[in-house]
PDB file of N, CA and C in Angstrom:
ATOM      1  N   UNK A 328     -29.243 179.706  -6.218  1.00 55.00           N
ATOM      2  CA  UNK A 328     -29.672 181.091  -6.235  1.00 55.00           C
ATOM      3  C   UNK A 328     -30.641 181.334  -5.076  1.00 55.00           C
ATOM      4  N   UNK A 329     -30.423 182.400  -4.340  1.00 69.00           N
ATOM      5  CA  UNK A 329     -31.262 182.740  -3.198  1.00 69.00           C
ATOM      6  C   UNK A 329     -32.548 183.402  -3.680  1.00 69.00           C
ATOM      7  N   UNK A 330     -33.663 182.980  -3.113  1.00 86.00           N
ATOM      8  CA  UNK A 330     -34.929 183.620  -3.447  1.00 86.00           C
ATOM      9  C   UNK A 330     -34.990 185.000  -2.849  1.00 86.00           C
ATOM     10  N   UNK A 331     -35.564 185.947  -3.586  1.00 88.00           N
ATOM     11  CA  UNK A 331     -35.701 187.321  -3.116  1.00 88.00           C
ATOM     12  C   UNK A 331     -37.171 187.670  -2.969  1.00 88.00           C
ATOM     13  N   UNK A 332     -37.401 188.659  -2.127  1.00 91.00           N
ATOM     14  CA  UNK A 332     -38.764 189.125  -1.890  1.00 91.00           C
ATOM     15  C   UNK A 332     -38.757 190.648  -1.819  1.00 91.00           C
ATOM     16  N   UNK A 333     -39.854 191.268  -2.235  1.00 93.00           N
ATOM     17  CA  UNK A 333     -40.004 192.715  -2.125  1.00 93.00           C
ATOM     18  C   UNK A 333     -40.366 193.069  -0.689  1.00 93.00           C
ATOM     19  N   UNK A 334     -39.708 194.083  -0.151  1.00 94.00           N
ATOM     20  CA  UNK A 334     -40.086 194.570   1.176  1.00 94.00           C
ATOM     21  C   UNK A 334     -41.162 195.646   1.081  1.00 94.00           C
ATOM     22  N   UNK A 335     -41.310 196.248  -0.079  1.00 94.00           N
ATOM     23  CA  UNK A 335     -42.275 197.335  -0.259  1.00 94.00           C
ATOM     24  C   UNK A 335     -43.669 196.919   0.171  1.00 94.00           C
ATOM     25  N   UNK A 336     -44.385 197.879   0.751  1.00 94.00           N
ATOM     26  CA  UNK A 336     -45.757 197.597   1.175  1.00 94.00           C
ATOM     27  C   UNK A 336     -46.782 198.319   0.300  1.00 94.00           C
ATOM     28  N   UNK A 337     -46.335 198.919  -0.794  1.00 91.00           N
ATOM     29  CA  UNK A 337     -47.241 199.625  -1.699  1.00 91.00           C
ATOM     30  C   UNK A 337     -47.286 201.120  -1.458  1.00 91.00           C
ATOM     31  N   UNK A 338     -46.636 201.587  -0.404  1.00 93.00           N
ATOM     32  CA  UNK A 338     -46.621 203.030  -0.116  1.00 93.00           C
ATOM     33  C   UNK A 338     -45.889 203.772  -1.230  1.00 93.00           C
ATOM     34  N   UNK A 339     -46.373 204.961  -1.583  1.00 92.00           N
ATOM     35  CA  UNK A 339     -45.693 205.741  -2.622  1.00 92.00           C
ATOM     36  C   UNK A 339     -44.284 206.140  -2.180  1.00 92.00           C
ATOM     37  N   UNK A 340     -43.344 206.064  -3.112  1.00 92.00           N
ATOM     38  CA  UNK A 340     -41.964 206.448  -2.827  1.00 92.00           C
ATOM     39  C   UNK A 340     -41.517 207.631  -3.678  1.00 92.00           C
ATOM     40  N   UNK A 341     -42.377 208.075  -4.570  1.00 89.00           N
ATOM     41  CA  UNK A 341     -42.025 209.211  -5.432  1.00 89.00           C
ATOM     42  C   UNK A 341     -43.169 210.205  -5.461  1.00 89.00           C
ATOM     43  N   UNK A 342     -42.801 211.478  -5.332  1.00 87.00           N
ATOM     44  CA  UNK A 342     -43.778 212.563  -5.368  1.00 87.00           C
ATOM     45  C   UNK A 342     -43.813 213.099  -6.799  1.00 87.00           C
ATOM     46  N   UNK A 343     -44.983 213.142  -7.366  1.00 83.00           N
ATOM     47  CA  UNK A 343     -45.112 213.636  -8.733  1.00 83.00           C
ATOM     48  C   UNK A 343     -46.128 214.763  -8.784  1.00 83.00           C
ATOM     49  N   UNK A 344     -46.334 215.273  -9.948  1.00 81.00           N
ATOM     50  CA  UNK A 344     -47.344 216.292 -10.185  1.00 81.00           C
ATOM     51  C   UNK A 344     -48.688 215.744  -9.693  1.00 81.00           C
ATOM     52  N   UNK A 345     -49.477 216.556  -8.980  1.00 81.00           N
ATOM     53  CA  UNK A 345     -50.748 216.051  -8.433  1.00 81.00           C
ATOM     54  C   UNK A 345     -51.662 215.394  -9.473  1.00 81.00           C
ATOM     55  N   UNK A 346     -51.583 215.834 -10.707  1.00 82.00           N
ATOM     56  CA  UNK A 346     -52.453 215.233 -11.726  1.00 82.00           C
ATOM     57  C   UNK A 346     -51.998 213.816 -12.103  1.00 82.00           C
ATOM     58  N   UNK A 347     -50.736 213.483 -11.821  1.00 81.00           N
ATOM     59  CA  UNK A 347     -50.226 212.143 -12.130  1.00 81.00           C
ATOM     60  C   UNK A 347     -50.364 211.182 -10.950  1.00 81.00           C
ATOM     61  N   UNK A 348     -50.467 211.729  -9.753  1.00 79.00           N
ATOM     62  CA  UNK A 348     -50.562 210.893  -8.564  1.00 79.00           C
ATOM     63  C   UNK A 348     -49.193 210.387  -8.136  1.00 79.00           C
ATOM     64  N   UNK A 349     -49.126 209.915  -6.916  1.00 82.00           N
ATOM     65  CA  UNK A 349     -47.864 209.394  -6.377  1.00 82.00           C
ATOM     66  C   UNK A 349     -47.623 207.998  -6.934  1.00 82.00           C
ATOM     67  N   UNK A 350     -46.353 207.586  -6.923  1.00 87.00           N
ATOM     68  CA  UNK A 350     -46.031 206.260  -7.434  1.00 87.00           C
ATOM     69  C   UNK A 350     -45.037 205.560  -6.512  1.00 87.00           C
ATOM     70  N   UNK A 351     -44.976 204.254  -6.661  1.00 88.00           N
ATOM     71  CA  UNK A 351     -44.068 203.443  -5.851  1.00 88.00           C
ATOM     72  C   UNK A 351     -43.004 202.850  -6.773  1.00 88.00           C
ATOM     73  N   UNK A 352     -42.119 203.712  -7.280  1.00 89.00           N
ATOM     74  CA  UNK A 352     -41.124 203.269  -8.258  1.00 89.00           C
ATOM     75  C   UNK A 352     -39.846 202.735  -7.625  1.00 89.00           C
ATOM     76  N   UNK A 353     -39.586 203.077  -6.375  1.00 91.00           N
ATOM     77  CA  UNK A 353     -38.376 202.604  -5.696  1.00 91.00           C
ATOM     78  C   UNK A 353     -38.690 201.291  -5.004  1.00 91.00           C
ATOM     79  N   UNK A 354     -37.909 200.278  -5.330  1.00 90.00           N
ATOM     80  CA  UNK A 354     -38.181 198.960  -4.760  1.00 90.00           C
ATOM     81  C   UNK A 354     -37.008 198.505  -3.895  1.00 90.00           C
ATOM     82  N   UNK A 355     -37.333 197.662  -2.947  1.00 93.00           N
ATOM     83  CA  UNK A 355     -36.323 197.082  -2.065  1.00 93.00           C
ATOM     84  C   UNK A 355     -36.489 195.578  -2.088  1.00 93.00           C
ATOM     85  N   UNK A 356     -35.428 194.890  -2.489  1.00 92.00           N
ATOM     86  CA  UNK A 356     -35.415 193.431  -2.523  1.00 92.00           C
ATOM     87  C   UNK A 356     -34.457 192.909  -1.465  1.00 92.00           C
ATOM     88  N   UNK A 357     -34.779 191.770  -0.912  1.00 92.00           N
ATOM     89  CA  UNK A 357     -33.834 191.112   0.000  1.00 92.00           C
ATOM     90  C   UNK A 357     -34.150 189.621   0.036  1.00 92.00           C
ATOM     91  N   UNK A 358     -33.262 188.877   0.652  1.00 92.00           N
ATOM     92  CA  UNK A 358     -33.464 187.430   0.764  1.00 92.00           C
ATOM     93  C   UNK A 358     -34.635 187.142   1.701  1.00 92.00           C
ATOM     94  N   UNK A 359     -35.210 185.954   1.567  1.00 90.00           N
ATOM     95  CA  UNK A 359     -36.327 185.573   2.437  1.00 90.00           C
ATOM     96  C   UNK A 359     -35.897 185.544   3.905  1.00 90.00           C
ATOM     97  N   UNK A 360     -34.686 185.058   4.166  1.00 87.00           N
ATOM     98  CA  UNK A 360     -34.202 185.013   5.548  1.00 87.00           C
ATOM     99  C   UNK A 360     -34.107 186.407   6.154  1.00 87.00           C
ATOM    100  N   UNK A 361     -33.577 187.332   5.392  1.00 90.00           N
ATOM    101  CA  UNK A 361     -33.420 188.698   5.885  1.00 90.00           C
ATOM    102  C   UNK A 361     -34.768 189.404   6.002  1.00 90.00           C
ATOM    103  N   UNK A 362     -35.680 189.110   5.110  1.00 92.00           N
ATOM    104  CA  UNK A 362     -37.005 189.746   5.121  1.00 92.00           C
ATOM    105  C   UNK A 362     -37.759 189.475   6.419  1.00 92.00           C
ATOM    106  N   UNK A 363     -37.511 188.336   7.031  1.00 91.00           N
ATOM    107  CA  UNK A 363     -38.184 187.997   8.285  1.00 91.00           C
ATOM    108  C   UNK A 363     -37.751 188.918   9.424  1.00 91.00           C
ATOM    109  N   UNK A 364     -36.596 189.569   9.281  1.00 91.00           N
ATOM    110  CA  UNK A 364     -36.095 190.460  10.326  1.00 91.00           C
ATOM    111  C   UNK A 364     -36.148 191.927   9.917  1.00 91.00           C
ATOM    112  N   UNK A 365     -36.760 192.228   8.772  1.00 94.00           N
ATOM    113  CA  UNK A 365     -36.732 193.585   8.242  1.00 94.00           C
ATOM    114  C   UNK A 365     -38.071 194.301   8.427  1.00 94.00           C
ATOM    115  N   UNK A 366     -37.955 195.583   8.733  1.00 95.00           N
ATOM    116  CA  UNK A 366     -39.125 196.473   8.742  1.00 95.00           C
ATOM    117  C   UNK A 366     -38.844 197.542   7.697  1.00 95.00           C
ATOM    118  N   UNK A 367     -39.806 197.825   6.855  1.00 96.00           N
ATOM    119  CA  UNK A 367     -39.652 198.740   5.740  1.00 96.00           C
ATOM    120  C   UNK A 367     -40.696 199.835   5.866  1.00 96.00           C
ATOM    121  N   UNK A 368     -40.263 201.088   5.730  1.00 96.00           N
ATOM    122  CA  UNK A 368     -41.252 202.171   5.722  1.00 96.00           C
ATOM    123  C   UNK A 368     -40.695 203.378   4.979  1.00 96.00           C
ATOM    124  N   UNK A 369     -41.612 204.158   4.455  1.00 95.00           N
ATOM    125  CA  UNK A 369     -41.268 205.378   3.730  1.00 95.00           C
ATOM    126  C   UNK A 369     -41.362 206.548   4.702  1.00 95.00           C
ATOM    127  N   UNK A 370     -40.344 207.393   4.703  1.00 94.00           N
ATOM    128  CA  UNK A 370     -40.348 208.572   5.568  1.00 94.00           C
ATOM    129  C   UNK A 370     -41.105 209.708   4.885  1.00 94.00           C
ATOM    130  N   UNK A 371     -41.594 210.651   5.683  1.00 91.00           N
ATOM    131  CA  UNK A 371     -42.445 211.720   5.166  1.00 91.00           C
ATOM    132  C   UNK A 371     -41.698 212.864   4.497  1.00 91.00           C
ATOM    133  N   UNK A 372     -40.493 213.151   4.912  1.00 88.00           N
ATOM    134  CA  UNK A 372     -39.763 214.314   4.406  1.00 88.00           C
ATOM    135  C   UNK A 372     -38.929 213.929   3.190  1.00 88.00           C
ATOM    136  N   UNK A 373     -39.155 214.614   2.068  1.00 83.00           N
ATOM    137  CA  UNK A 373     -38.441 214.279   0.835  1.00 83.00           C
ATOM    138  C   UNK A 373     -37.070 214.927   0.751  1.00 83.00           C
ATOM    139  N   UNK A 374     -36.758 215.839   1.664  1.00 84.00           N
ATOM    140  CA  UNK A 374     -35.465 216.532   1.658  1.00 84.00           C
ATOM    141  C   UNK A 374     -35.169 217.133   0.285  1.00 84.00           C
ATOM    142  N   UNK A 375     -36.147 217.779  -0.293  1.00 86.00           N
ATOM    143  CA  UNK A 375     -36.100 218.488  -1.588  1.00 86.00           C
ATOM    144  C   UNK A 375     -35.918 217.564  -2.787  1.00 86.00           C
ATOM    145  N   UNK A 376     -36.112 216.280  -2.628  1.00 88.00           N
ATOM    146  CA  UNK A 376     -36.039 215.348  -3.748  1.00 88.00           C
ATOM    147  C   UNK A 376     -37.455 214.985  -4.174  1.00 88.00           C
ATOM    148  N   UNK A 377     -37.600 214.421  -5.351  1.00 88.00           N
ATOM    149  CA  UNK A 377     -38.919 213.937  -5.742  1.00 88.00           C
ATOM    150  C   UNK A 377     -39.131 212.486  -5.300  1.00 88.00           C
ATOM    151  N   UNK A 378     -38.120 211.929  -4.619  1.00 90.00           N
ATOM    152  CA  UNK A 378     -38.241 210.588  -4.046  1.00 90.00           C
ATOM    153  C   UNK A 378     -38.224 210.692  -2.523  1.00 90.00           C
ATOM    154  N   UNK A 379     -39.045 209.896  -1.886  1.00 92.00           N
ATOM    155  CA  UNK A 379     -39.087 209.869  -0.425  1.00 92.00           C
ATOM    156  C   UNK A 379     -38.067 208.848   0.090  1.00 92.00           C
ATOM    157  N   UNK A 380     -37.409 209.144   1.194  1.00 94.00           N
ATOM    158  CA  UNK A 380     -36.448 208.186   1.743  1.00 94.00           C
ATOM    159  C   UNK A 380     -37.151 206.941   2.272  1.00 94.00           C
ATOM    160  N   UNK A 381     -36.465 205.839   2.144  1.00 95.00           N
ATOM    161  CA  UNK A 381     -36.967 204.559   2.646  1.00 95.00           C
ATOM    162  C   UNK A 381     -36.104 204.163   3.837  1.00 95.00           C
ATOM    163  N   UNK A 382     -36.735 203.831   4.946  1.00 95.00           N
ATOM    164  CA  UNK A 382     -36.017 203.390   6.135  1.00 95.00           C
ATOM    165  C   UNK A 382     -36.209 201.885   6.278  1.00 95.00           C
ATOM    166  N   UNK A 383     -35.091 201.171   6.321  1.00 95.00           N
ATOM    167  CA  UNK A 383     -35.130 199.723   6.513  1.00 95.00           C
ATOM    168  C   UNK A 383     -34.457 199.435   7.852  1.00 95.00           C
ATOM    169  N   UNK A 384     -35.180 198.786   8.736  1.00 94.00           N
ATOM    170  CA  UNK A 384     -34.663 198.438  10.056  1.00 94.00           C
ATOM    171  C   UNK A 384     -34.580 196.921  10.148  1.00 94.00           C
ATOM    172  N   UNK A 385     -33.394 196.435  10.556  1.00 91.00           N
ATOM    173  CA  UNK A 385     -33.202 194.999  10.710  1.00 91.00           C
ATOM    174  C   UNK A 385     -33.113 194.671  12.187  1.00 91.00           C
ATOM    175  N   UNK A 386     -33.868 193.686  12.612  1.00 89.00           N
ATOM    176  CA  UNK A 386     -33.786 193.257  14.014  1.00 89.00           C
ATOM    177  C   UNK A 386     -32.785 192.108  14.113  1.00 89.00           C
ATOM    178  N   UNK A 387     -32.123 192.066  15.248  1.00 80.00           N
ATOM    179  CA  UNK A 387     -31.136 191.020  15.483  1.00 80.00           C
ATOM    180  C   UNK A 387     -31.323 190.513  16.905  1.00 80.00           C
ATOM    181  N   UNK A 388     -31.542 189.237  17.043  1.00 78.00           N
ATOM    182  CA  UNK A 388     -31.784 188.689  18.371  1.00 78.00           C
ATOM    183  C   UNK A 388     -30.704 187.707  18.801  1.00 78.00           C
ATOM    184  N   UNK A 389     -29.615 187.647  18.071  1.00 74.00           N
ATOM    185  CA  UNK A 389     -28.533 186.738  18.415  1.00 74.00           C
ATOM    186  C   UNK A 389     -27.690 187.278  19.545  1.00 74.00           C
ATOM    187  N   UNK A 390     -26.639 186.556  19.858  1.00 74.00           N
ATOM    188  CA  UNK A 390     -25.752 186.989  20.935  1.00 74.00           C
ATOM    189  C   UNK A 390     -24.956 188.209  20.493  1.00 74.00           C
ATOM    190  N   UNK A 391     -24.536 188.988  21.465  1.00 73.00           N
ATOM    191  CA  UNK A 391     -23.736 190.166  21.171  1.00 73.00           C
ATOM    192  C   UNK A 391     -22.381 189.758  20.628  1.00 73.00           C
ATOM    193  N   UNK A 392     -21.946 190.505  19.642  1.00 70.00           N
ATOM    194  CA  UNK A 392     -20.654 190.245  19.037  1.00 70.00           C
ATOM    195  C   UNK A 392     -19.796 191.485  19.219  1.00 70.00           C
ATOM    196  N   UNK A 393     -18.619 191.309  19.781  1.00 75.00           N
ATOM    197  CA  UNK A 393     -17.696 192.426  19.924  1.00 75.00           C
ATOM    198  C   UNK A 393     -16.885 192.558  18.639  1.00 75.00           C
ATOM    199  N   UNK A 394     -16.962 193.724  18.051  1.00 73.00           N
ATOM    200  CA  UNK A 394     -16.217 193.989  16.830  1.00 73.00           C
ATOM    201  C   UNK A 394     -14.993 194.806  17.196  1.00 73.00           C
ATOM    202  N   UNK A 395     -13.858 194.333  16.779  1.00 78.00           N
ATOM    203  CA  UNK A 395     -12.611 195.050  17.047  1.00 78.00           C
ATOM    204  C   UNK A 395     -12.157 195.692  15.748  1.00 78.00           C
ATOM    205  N   UNK A 396     -12.073 197.008  15.768  1.00 76.00           N
ATOM    206  CA  UNK A 396     -11.619 197.741  14.592  1.00 76.00           C
ATOM    207  C   UNK A 396     -10.126 198.005  14.715  1.00 76.00           C
ATOM    208  N   UNK A 397      -9.361 197.707  13.676  1.00 76.00           N
ATOM    209  CA  UNK A 397      -7.924 197.975  13.760  1.00 76.00           C
ATOM    210  C   UNK A 397      -7.644 199.468  13.818  1.00 76.00           C
ATOM    211  N   UNK A 398      -6.551 199.820  14.481  1.00 74.00           N
ATOM    212  CA  UNK A 398      -6.150 201.228  14.549  1.00 74.00           C
ATOM    213  C   UNK A 398      -5.760 201.690  13.155  1.00 74.00           C
ATOM    214  N   UNK A 399      -6.108 202.915  12.839  1.00 67.00           N
ATOM    215  CA  UNK A 399      -5.719 203.473  11.546  1.00 67.00           C
ATOM    216  C   UNK A 399      -4.282 203.932  11.621  1.00 67.00           C
ATOM    217  N   UNK A 400      -3.547 203.561  10.606  1.00 68.00           N
ATOM    218  CA  UNK A 400      -2.148 203.947  10.568  1.00 68.00           C
ATOM    219  C   UNK A 400      -1.834 204.503   9.190  1.00 68.00           C
ATOM    220  N   UNK A 401      -0.980 205.479   9.180  1.00 66.00           N
ATOM    221  CA  UNK A 401      -0.569 206.108   7.938  1.00 66.00           C
ATOM    222  C   UNK A 401       0.944 206.054   7.841  1.00 66.00           C
ATOM    223  N   UNK A 402       1.421 205.674   6.694  1.00 69.00           N
ATOM    224  CA  UNK A 402       2.865 205.662   6.487  1.00 69.00           C
ATOM    225  C   UNK A 402       3.180 206.695   5.409  1.00 69.00           C
ATOM    226  N   UNK A 403       3.868 207.735   5.820  1.00 68.00           N
ATOM    227  CA  UNK A 403       4.223 208.807   4.900  1.00 68.00           C
ATOM    228  C   UNK A 403       5.713 208.710   4.617  1.00 68.00           C
ATOM    229  N   UNK A 404       6.042 208.694   3.346  1.00 72.00           N
ATOM    230  CA  UNK A 404       7.441 208.654   2.933  1.00 72.00           C
ATOM    231  C   UNK A 404       8.145 209.897   3.459  1.00 72.00           C
ATOM    232  N   UNK A 405       9.142 209.706   4.316  1.00 73.00           N
ATOM    233  CA  UNK A 405       9.828 210.836   4.933  1.00 73.00           C
ATOM    234  C   UNK A 405      10.474 211.748   3.911  1.00 73.00           C
ATOM    235  N   UNK A 406      10.802 211.218   2.744  1.00 74.00           N
ATOM    236  CA  UNK A 406      11.407 212.035   1.701  1.00 74.00           C
ATOM    237  C   UNK A 406      10.392 212.950   1.028  1.00 74.00           C
ATOM    238  N   UNK A 407       9.114 212.699   1.250  1.00 76.00           N
ATOM    239  CA  UNK A 407       8.075 213.491   0.592  1.00 76.00           C
ATOM    240  C   UNK A 407       7.280 214.346   1.566  1.00 76.00           C
ATOM    241  N   UNK A 408       7.742 214.508   2.787  1.00 76.00           N
ATOM    242  CA  UNK A 408       7.035 215.316   3.776  1.00 76.00           C
ATOM    243  C   UNK A 408       6.847 216.735   3.262  1.00 76.00           C
ATOM    244  N   UNK A 409       7.846 217.300   2.617  1.00 79.00           N
ATOM    245  CA  UNK A 409       7.738 218.655   2.078  1.00 79.00           C
ATOM    246  C   UNK A 409       6.634 218.720   1.026  1.00 79.00           C
ATOM    247  N   UNK A 410       6.561 217.705   0.167  1.00 80.00           N
ATOM    248  CA  UNK A 410       5.516 217.669  -0.862  1.00 80.00           C
ATOM    249  C   UNK A 410       4.138 217.624  -0.212  1.00 80.00           C
ATOM    250  N   UNK A 411       3.960 216.757   0.793  1.00 74.00           N
ATOM    251  CA  UNK A 411       2.676 216.653   1.498  1.00 74.00           C
ATOM    252  C   UNK A 411       2.323 217.967   2.196  1.00 74.00           C
ATOM    253  N   UNK A 412       3.296 218.544   2.867  1.00 77.00           N
ATOM    254  CA  UNK A 412       3.054 219.796   3.594  1.00 77.00           C
ATOM    255  C   UNK A 412       2.680 220.916   2.639  1.00 77.00           C
ATOM    256  N   UNK A 413       3.396 221.032   1.544  1.00 80.00           N
ATOM    257  CA  UNK A 413       3.077 222.066   0.551  1.00 80.00           C
ATOM    258  C   UNK A 413       1.684 221.871  -0.029  1.00 80.00           C
ATOM    259  N   UNK A 414       1.331 220.618  -0.303  1.00 77.00           N
ATOM    260  CA  UNK A 414       0.001 220.324  -0.814  1.00 77.00           C
ATOM    261  C   UNK A 414      -1.075 220.742   0.195  1.00 77.00           C
ATOM    262  N   UNK A 415      -0.883 220.355   1.442  1.00 75.00           N
ATOM    263  CA  UNK A 415      -1.854 220.724   2.479  1.00 75.00           C
ATOM    264  C   UNK A 415      -1.949 222.230   2.651  1.00 75.00           C
ATOM    265  N   UNK A 416      -0.833 222.891   2.611  1.00 77.00           N
ATOM    266  CA  UNK A 416      -0.811 224.341   2.780  1.00 77.00           C
ATOM    267  C   UNK A 416      -1.612 225.022   1.657  1.00 77.00           C
ATOM    268  N   UNK A 417      -1.502 224.502   0.424  1.00 81.00           N
ATOM    269  CA  UNK A 417      -2.213 225.081  -0.725  1.00 81.00           C
ATOM    270  C   UNK A 417      -3.705 224.744  -0.703  1.00 81.00           C
ATOM    271  N   UNK A 418      -4.023 223.504  -0.370  1.00 77.00           N
ATOM    272  CA  UNK A 418      -5.425 223.076  -0.435  1.00 77.00           C
ATOM    273  C   UNK A 418      -6.231 223.379   0.820  1.00 77.00           C
ATOM    274  N   UNK A 419      -5.539 223.528   1.956  1.00 73.00           N
ATOM    275  CA  UNK A 419      -6.210 223.794   3.232  1.00 73.00           C
ATOM    276  C   UNK A 419      -5.458 224.897   3.984  1.00 73.00           C
ATOM    277  N   UNK A 420      -5.562 226.125   3.505  1.00 75.00           N
ATOM    278  CA  UNK A 420      -4.780 227.204   4.109  1.00 75.00           C
ATOM    279  C   UNK A 420      -5.132 227.498   5.564  1.00 75.00           C
ATOM    280  N   UNK A 421      -6.258 226.995   6.051  1.00 72.00           N
ATOM    281  CA  UNK A 421      -6.665 227.287   7.431  1.00 72.00           C
ATOM    282  C   UNK A 421      -6.089 226.322   8.463  1.00 72.00           C
ATOM    283  N   UNK A 422      -5.342 225.326   8.025  1.00 70.00           N
ATOM    284  CA  UNK A 422      -4.729 224.404   8.987  1.00 70.00           C
ATOM    285  C   UNK A 422      -3.568 225.142   9.653  1.00 70.00           C
ATOM    286  N   UNK A 423      -3.642 225.293  10.959  1.00 68.00           N
ATOM    287  CA  UNK A 423      -2.567 226.014  11.653  1.00 68.00           C
ATOM    288  C   UNK A 423      -1.353 225.120  11.908  1.00 68.00           C
ATOM    289  N   UNK A 424      -0.229 225.754  12.143  1.00 68.00           N
ATOM    290  CA  UNK A 424       0.986 225.080  12.619  1.00 68.00           C
ATOM    291  C   UNK A 424       1.569 224.034  11.670  1.00 68.00           C
ATOM    292  N   UNK A 425       1.426 224.225  10.373  1.00 62.00           N
ATOM    293  CA  UNK A 425       2.114 223.330   9.456  1.00 62.00           C
ATOM    294  C   UNK A 425       3.576 223.749   9.424  1.00 62.00           C
ATOM    295  N   UNK A 426       4.486 222.815   9.632  1.00 60.00           N
ATOM    296  CA  UNK A 426       5.905 223.190   9.663  1.00 60.00           C
ATOM    297  C   UNK A 426       6.402 223.636   8.285  1.00 60.00           C
ATOM    298  N   UNK A 427       7.338 224.505   8.294  1.00 60.00           N
ATOM    299  CA  UNK A 427       7.967 224.924   7.042  1.00 60.00           C
ATOM    300  C   UNK A 427       9.108 223.969   6.741  1.00 60.00           C
ATOM    301  N   UNK A 428       9.640 224.041   5.535  1.00 53.00           N
ATOM    302  CA  UNK A 428      10.747 223.166   5.137  1.00 53.00           C
ATOM    303  C   UNK A 428      11.943 223.346   6.064  1.00 53.00           C
ATOM    304  N   UNK A 429      12.202 224.576   6.512  1.00 55.00           N
ATOM    305  CA  UNK A 429      13.338 224.843   7.392  1.00 55.00           C
ATOM    306  C   UNK A 429      13.154 224.177   8.756  1.00 55.00           C
ATOM    307  N   UNK A 430      11.911 224.140   9.266  1.00 53.00           N
ATOM    308  CA  UNK A 430      11.642 223.547  10.580  1.00 53.00           C
ATOM    309  C   UNK A 430      11.790 222.031  10.562  1.00 53.00           C
ATOM    310  N   UNK A 431      11.624 221.401   9.402  1.00 49.00           N
ATOM    311  CA  UNK A 431      11.681 219.950   9.296  1.00 49.00           C
ATOM    312  C   UNK A 431      13.094 219.422   9.316  1.00 49.00           C
ATOM    313  N   UNK A 432      14.072 220.244   8.962  1.00 48.00           N
ATOM    314  CA  UNK A 432      15.469 219.776   8.893  1.00 48.00           C
ATOM    315  C   UNK A 432      16.178 219.937  10.193  1.00 48.00           C
TER     316      UNK A 432
END
């Protein structure tokens, strides 16, 4: 089992009624190895929530790694093109140039 550590520094993460005071109820755990490369801080803007966002930044000093993402491909059953087109036409009426059933034949 990997040992975990709290990244929190005690800063409040939740805004409450002024009479209750702020609290640090949101916690961030990570492995000891990862904690050595992590910076943790609470952002100031709550974005209308009663919880403040937490920003976690990880530093990486290793060699650059090139990531190759495969091309996205879609296979649509040619027998169901009319079904797909009709669905799109109903759910997204603003899509221009959808072929009609007559144009597909």
